[in-house]
Coordinates of N, CA and C in Angstrom, one line a residue:
M1 N -55.5 42.5 90.9 CA -56.9 42.7 90.2 C -56.6 41.4 89.0
A2 N -58.2 40.7 88.6 CA -58.1 39.8 87.4 C -59.0 40.3 86.3
S3 N -59.3 39.5 85.9 CA -60.3 39.6 84.2 C -61.4 38.7 84.7
F4 N -62.6 38.9 83.9 CA -63.3 38.2 83.6 C -63.3 37.9 82.2
I5 N -64.2 36.7 81.8 CA -64.7 36.4 80.5 C -65.6 37.5 79.8
S6 N -65.6 38.1 79.2 CA -66.5 38.9 78.2 C -67.5 38.3 77.3
H7 N -67.0 37.0 76.7 CA -67.7 36.4 75.7 C -66.6 35.5 75.1
L8 N -67.3 34.4 74.6 CA -66.5 33.3 73.5 C -66.7 33.9 72.2
S9 N -65.6 33.8 72.0 CA -65.8 33.5 70.3 C -64.9 32.7 69.4
I10 N -66.2 32.4 68.4 CA -65.7 31.1 67.7 C -65.6 32.0 66.0
D11 N -64.0 31.6 65.5 CA -64.2 31.8 64.2 C -65.1 30.9 63.2
C12 N -65.3 31.8 62.3 CA -66.2 30.6 61.3 C -66.0 31.2 59.8
S13 N -66.6 30.5 58.5 CA -66.7 31.2 57.5 C -68.2 32.4 57.1
D14 N -69.0 31.4 57.8 CA -70.2 32.5 58.0 C -70.8 32.4 59.6
A15 N -70.7 33.7 59.9 CA -71.2 34.0 61.2 C -72.7 34.3 61.3
Y16 N -73.1 35.0 60.1 CA -74.9 34.3 60.8 C -75.6 32.6 60.8
S17 N -74.7 32.4 59.9 CA -75.4 30.7 59.4 C -74.9 29.9 60.8
L18 N -73.6 30.2 61.4 CA -73.4 29.5 62.4 C -74.1 29.8 63.7
S19 N -74.2 31.1 63.8 CA -75.0 31.6 64.6 C -76.1 31.0 64.9
E20 N -77.2 31.0 63.8 CA -78.4 30.3 64.0 C -78.5 28.6 64.2
W21 N -77.3 28.0 63.6 CA -77.1 26.9 63.7 C -77.0 26.5 65.7
W22 N -76.2 27.4 66.1 CA -75.6 27.3 67.7 C -76.9 27.8 68.2
K23 N -77.8 28.6 68.0 CA -79.1 29.1 69.0 C -80.0 28.3 69.5
P24 N -80.4 26.9 68.9 CA -81.4 26.1 69.0 C -80.3 24.9 70.3
V25 N -79.4 24.8 69.5 CA -78.8 24.4 70.6 C -78.0 24.8 72.1
L26 N -77.9 25.7 72.3 CA -77.8 26.6 73.4 C -78.8 26.8 74.2
G27 N -80.0 26.9 73.1 CA -81.1 27.9 74.1 C -81.1 29.6 74.1
Y28 N -79.5 29.9 73.2 CA -79.7 31.1 73.4 C -80.6 32.0 72.2
E29 N -80.7 33.5 72.3 CA -81.2 34.6 70.8 C -80.1 35.4 70.7
D30 N -80.5 36.1 69.8 CA -80.1 37.3 69.5 C -79.9 38.5 71.0
E31 N -78.7 39.3 70.8 CA -78.5 40.4 71.6 C -80.2 41.0 71.6
P32 N -80.8 41.4 72.4 CA -82.3 42.4 72.4 C -81.2 43.6 71.7
G33 N -82.3 44.2 70.7 CA -81.5 45.5 70.4 C -80.8 45.0 69.0
D34 N -80.1 44.2 68.8 CA -79.4 44.5 67.9 C -79.0 42.9 67.3
P35 N -80.3 42.8 66.3 CA -80.5 41.1 65.6 C -79.4 40.7 65.1
N36 N -78.6 39.9 64.5 CA -78.1 39.1 63.6 C -79.1 38.8 62.3
L37 N -78.4 39.2 61.5 CA -78.9 39.2 59.6 C -77.5 38.4 59.0
P38 N -78.2 38.2 57.7 CA -77.3 37.3 56.9 C -76.8 38.6 56.4
G39 N -75.1 38.3 56.1 CA -74.4 39.3 55.8 C -73.5 39.6 56.5
H40 N -74.1 39.7 58.0 CA -73.0 40.3 59.0 C -71.6 39.5 59.3
D41 N -70.6 40.0 60.0 CA -69.8 39.3 60.1 C -69.0 39.3 61.3
E42 N -70.3 39.8 62.1 CA -70.0 38.9 63.1 C -71.4 39.1 64.0
C43 N -71.9 37.9 64.8 CA -72.8 38.0 65.4 C -72.9 37.5 66.6
L44 N -73.5 37.7 67.7 CA -73.5 37.2 68.9 C -75.1 36.9 69.5
L45 N -74.3 36.0 70.3 CA -76.1 35.3 71.1 C -75.7 35.4 72.3
V46 N -76.6 35.4 73.1 CA -76.5 35.8 74.5 C -77.9 34.9 75.3
D47 N -77.4 34.3 76.5 CA -78.2 33.5 77.7 C -79.3 34.6 77.8
P48 N -80.6 34.0 77.0 CA -82.0 34.9 78.0 C -81.9 34.9 79.6
E49 N -81.5 33.8 80.1 CA -81.5 33.8 81.6 C -80.3 34.6 81.9
G50 N -79.6 35.1 81.4 CA -78.6 35.8 81.5 C -77.3 35.2 82.8
K51 N -77.3 33.7 82.5 CA -76.2 32.7 83.5 C -75.1 32.6 82.7
G52 N -75.4 32.2 81.3 CA -74.2 31.8 80.7 C -73.5 32.8 79.9
P53 N -72.5 32.6 79.6 CA -71.4 33.9 78.4 C -72.4 33.7 77.4
T54 N -72.0 34.8 76.9 CA -72.1 35.1 75.1 C -71.1 34.6 74.8
V55 N -71.4 34.5 73.3 CA -70.8 33.7 72.0 C -71.3 34.6 70.8
L56 N -69.5 34.8 70.5 CA -69.7 35.9 69.5 C -69.0 35.1 68.2
F57 N -69.4 35.0 67.0 CA -69.0 34.4 65.7 C -68.5 35.7 65.3
I58 N -67.4 35.5 64.9 CA -66.6 36.5 63.8 C -66.1 35.5 62.5
E59 N -66.1 36.0 61.4 CA -66.4 35.5 60.3 C -64.5 36.0 59.8
V60 N -64.0 34.5 59.7 CA -62.3 34.9 59.2 C -62.2 34.6 58.0
P61 N -61.2 34.7 57.2 CA -60.5 34.1 55.5 C -60.4 32.6 55.9
E62 N -59.5 32.4 56.9 CA -58.8 30.8 57.2 C -60.2 29.8 57.2
A63 N -59.5 28.6 56.6 CA -60.5 27.8 57.0 C -60.3 26.8 58.3
K64 N -60.7 26.1 59.0 CA -60.3 25.3 60.1 C -59.8 24.4 60.0
S65 N -58.3 24.5 60.1 CA -57.4 22.9 59.8 C -57.1 21.7 60.6
V66 N -57.2 22.6 61.9 CA -56.8 21.6 63.0 C -57.9 21.3 64.3
K67 N -57.6 20.7 65.1 CA -58.3 20.5 66.0 C -58.4 21.4 67.0
N68 N -59.5 21.9 67.4 CA -59.7 23.2 68.3 C -58.6 23.1 69.4
R69 N -58.4 24.2 69.4 CA -56.7 24.3 71.1 C -58.2 24.6 72.4
L70 N -59.3 25.5 72.0 CA -60.6 25.4 73.1 C -61.6 25.2 72.5
H71 N -62.7 24.3 73.4 CA -64.1 24.2 72.9 C -65.2 24.1 73.8
L72 N -66.1 24.4 73.4 CA -67.3 24.3 74.6 C -68.0 22.9 75.4
D73 N -67.7 22.7 76.5 CA -68.3 21.5 77.2 C -69.5 21.5 77.5
L74 N -71.0 20.9 76.6 CA -72.4 21.5 77.1 C -72.8 20.0 77.8
R75 N -73.3 20.8 79.1 CA -74.1 19.8 80.1 C -75.6 20.6 79.6
P76 N -76.4 19.3 79.4 CA -77.4 19.4 79.2 C -78.7 20.3 80.7
R77 N -79.2 21.0 80.3 CA -80.0 21.4 81.2 C -81.3 20.8 82.0
T78 N -81.9 20.0 81.4 CA -82.7 19.2 81.5 C -82.9 17.6 81.0
D79 N -83.0 17.4 80.1 CA -82.6 15.6 79.4 C -81.3 15.3 79.8
L80 N -81.5 14.0 79.8 CA -80.5 13.2 80.0 C -79.1 13.6 78.6
Q81 N -78.2 13.0 79.0 CA -76.9 13.1 77.8 C -77.3 12.3 76.9
D82 N -77.8 11.1 76.9 CA -78.0 10.3 75.7 C -79.0 11.2 75.1
T83 N -80.4 11.8 75.3 CA -81.3 12.4 74.6 C -80.6 14.0 74.1
E84 N -79.9 14.6 74.6 CA -79.0 15.8 74.1 C -78.4 15.7 73.2
V85 N -77.6 14.2 73.3 CA -77.0 14.0 72.0 C -77.4 13.4 70.8
E86 N -78.4 13.2 70.8 CA -79.3 12.6 69.7 C -79.9 14.0 69.0
R87 N -80.3 14.9 70.1 CA -81.4 15.6 69.9 C -80.4 16.7 69.4
V88 N -79.0 16.7 69.1 CA -77.8 17.8 68.8 C -77.7 17.1 67.6
I89 N -77.4 15.7 67.4 CA -77.2 14.6 65.8 C -78.2 15.1 64.9
A90 N -79.6 15.6 65.5 CA -80.6 15.4 64.4 C -81.1 17.1 63.8
H91 N -80.1 17.4 64.5 CA -79.9 19.0 64.2 C -78.8 19.8 63.2
G92 N -78.2 18.1 63.1 CA -77.1 18.6 62.3 C -75.4 18.4 62.8
A93 N -75.7 18.1 64.1 CA -73.6 17.7 64.5 C -73.5 16.7 64.0
T94 N -72.0 16.5 64.0 CA -71.6 14.9 63.7 C -70.8 14.5 64.8
V95 N -70.8 13.1 64.9 CA -69.8 12.9 66.4 C -68.4 12.9 65.5
V96 N -67.4 13.3 66.4 CA -66.1 12.7 66.0 C -65.4 11.5 67.4
A97 N -66.0 11.6 68.6 CA -65.6 10.5 69.2 C -66.6 10.2 70.2
D98 N -67.3 9.2 70.9 CA -68.2 9.0 71.9 C -67.6 8.5 72.8
R99 N -67.3 9.3 74.3 CA -66.5 8.3 75.3 C -67.4 8.2 76.5
R100 N -68.9 7.7 75.8 CA -69.8 7.7 76.8 C -69.2 6.3 77.8
G101 N -69.4 6.0 78.8 CA -68.6 5.1 79.8 C -67.3 4.1 79.7
Q102 N -66.5 5.0 78.8 CA -65.1 4.9 78.6 C -64.3 4.9 80.3
Y103 N -65.1 5.5 81.3 CA -64.3 5.6 82.6 C -65.4 4.9 83.3
G104 N -66.4 4.1 83.0 CA -67.2 3.6 84.1 C -68.7 4.1 83.8
P105 N -69.1 3.4 83.7 CA -70.8 3.2 83.6 C -71.5 4.7 83.4
V106 N -71.3 5.5 84.8 CA -71.5 6.6 84.7 C -70.9 7.7 84.1
T107 N -69.8 7.8 83.4 CA -69.2 9.0 83.4 C -68.7 8.9 81.3
G108 N -68.1 9.9 81.2 CA -67.8 10.1 79.9 C -68.4 11.1 79.1
W109 N -68.5 11.5 78.0 CA -68.8 12.9 77.2 C -68.9 12.2 75.5
V110 N -69.3 13.1 75.1 CA -69.8 12.7 73.4 C -69.2 13.9 73.0
V111 N -67.7 13.7 71.6 CA -67.3 14.8 71.3 C -68.1 15.5 69.7
L112 N -68.5 15.9 69.5 CA -69.5 16.5 68.4 C -68.5 17.8 67.8
A113 N -69.0 17.6 66.3 CA -68.5 18.8 65.9 C -69.4 19.7 65.2
D114 N -69.9 21.0 65.1 CA -70.8 21.9 64.4 C -70.8 21.5 62.6
P115 N -71.4 22.2 62.1 CA -71.2 21.9 60.5 C -70.1 23.1 60.0
E116 N -69.6 23.7 61.0 CA -67.9 24.2 60.3 C -66.6 23.5 60.7
G117 N -67.1 22.3 61.8 CA -66.3 21.1 62.0 C -65.6 21.7 63.5
N118 N -66.4 22.9 64.2 CA -65.9 22.8 65.6 C -66.3 21.5 66.3
E119 N -65.3 21.5 67.0 CA -65.7 20.3 68.3 C -66.3 21.2 69.4
F120 N -67.0 20.0 70.1 CA -67.5 20.7 71.4 C -67.9 19.3 72.0
C121 N -68.2 19.2 73.4 CA -68.4 18.0 74.0 C -70.2 18.0 74.5
I122 N -70.8 16.9 75.0 CA -71.8 17.5 75.4 C -71.8 15.9 76.8
L123 N -71.6 16.4 78.1 CA -71.4 15.9 79.4 C -72.7 15.0 80.0
R124 N -72.6 14.7 80.7 CA -73.7 14.1 81.3 C -74.4 14.8 82.1
S125 N -75.8 15.0 82.2 CA -76.6 15.7 82.8 C -76.5 16.6 84.3
P126 N -76.7 17.4 85.0 CA -76.9 17.4 86.6 C -77.4 16.3 87.2
A127 N -78.6 15.7 86.8 CA -79.2 14.9 87.4 C -78.2 13.7 87.1
E128 N -77.8 13.1 86.0 CA -77.0 11.9 86.1 C -75.4 11.8 86.9
V129 N -75.2 13.1 87.1 CA -74.1 13.4 87.8 C -74.0 13.4 89.4
Q130 N -75.6 13.6 89.6 CA -75.9 13.4 90.9 C -76.4 12.0 91.9
E131 N -76.7 11.3 90.4 CA -76.7 9.9 90.8 C -75.6 9.1 90.9
Q132 N -74.7 9.2 90.1 CA -73.0 8.6 90.4 C -73.1 8.5 91.5
P133 N -72.7 7.2 91.9 CA -72.3 6.7 93.6 C -70.8 7.3 94.0
A134 N -70.9 8.0 95.1 CA -69.3 8.6 95.3 C -68.0 7.6 95.7
P135 N -67.3 7.8 95.3 CA -66.0 6.7 95.3 C -65.9 6.5 96.8
V136 N -65.4 5.2 96.5 CA -65.2 4.3 98.0 C -63.5 4.5 97.8
F137 N -62.9 4.9 99.1 CA -61.6 4.9 99.5 C -61.1 3.9 100.4
G138 N -60.1 3.0 99.9 CA -59.6 1.7 100.6 C -59.1 2.0 102.0

């Protein structure tokens, strides 16, 4: 037997505010019938298409102090990577490291942080991945 991932949990100082920040980034919404409200110490977001994992924000007393050991890698659903990076920065994310093109002209990612400092990456879109030429083996 094996286990499956029920949801991703993100520790934070303000579950409601951080869940509200992440809603437009992921295109997620509150769980139907159980809205997130200010003051809730746990807030759950779900993928309205039912394809992605649920994300649970849990208030903890400790502040973030080191780099995440686990982080989200996001792939734009429709926009190109550059467009998505700019959208999320305009929403309030900060750039931690820009690795676009570091490993060739069509590879790489951008490491960003949410308002509480949790790191996440934005990868290339599915269309950009398909455009990448196949490797040539000698």
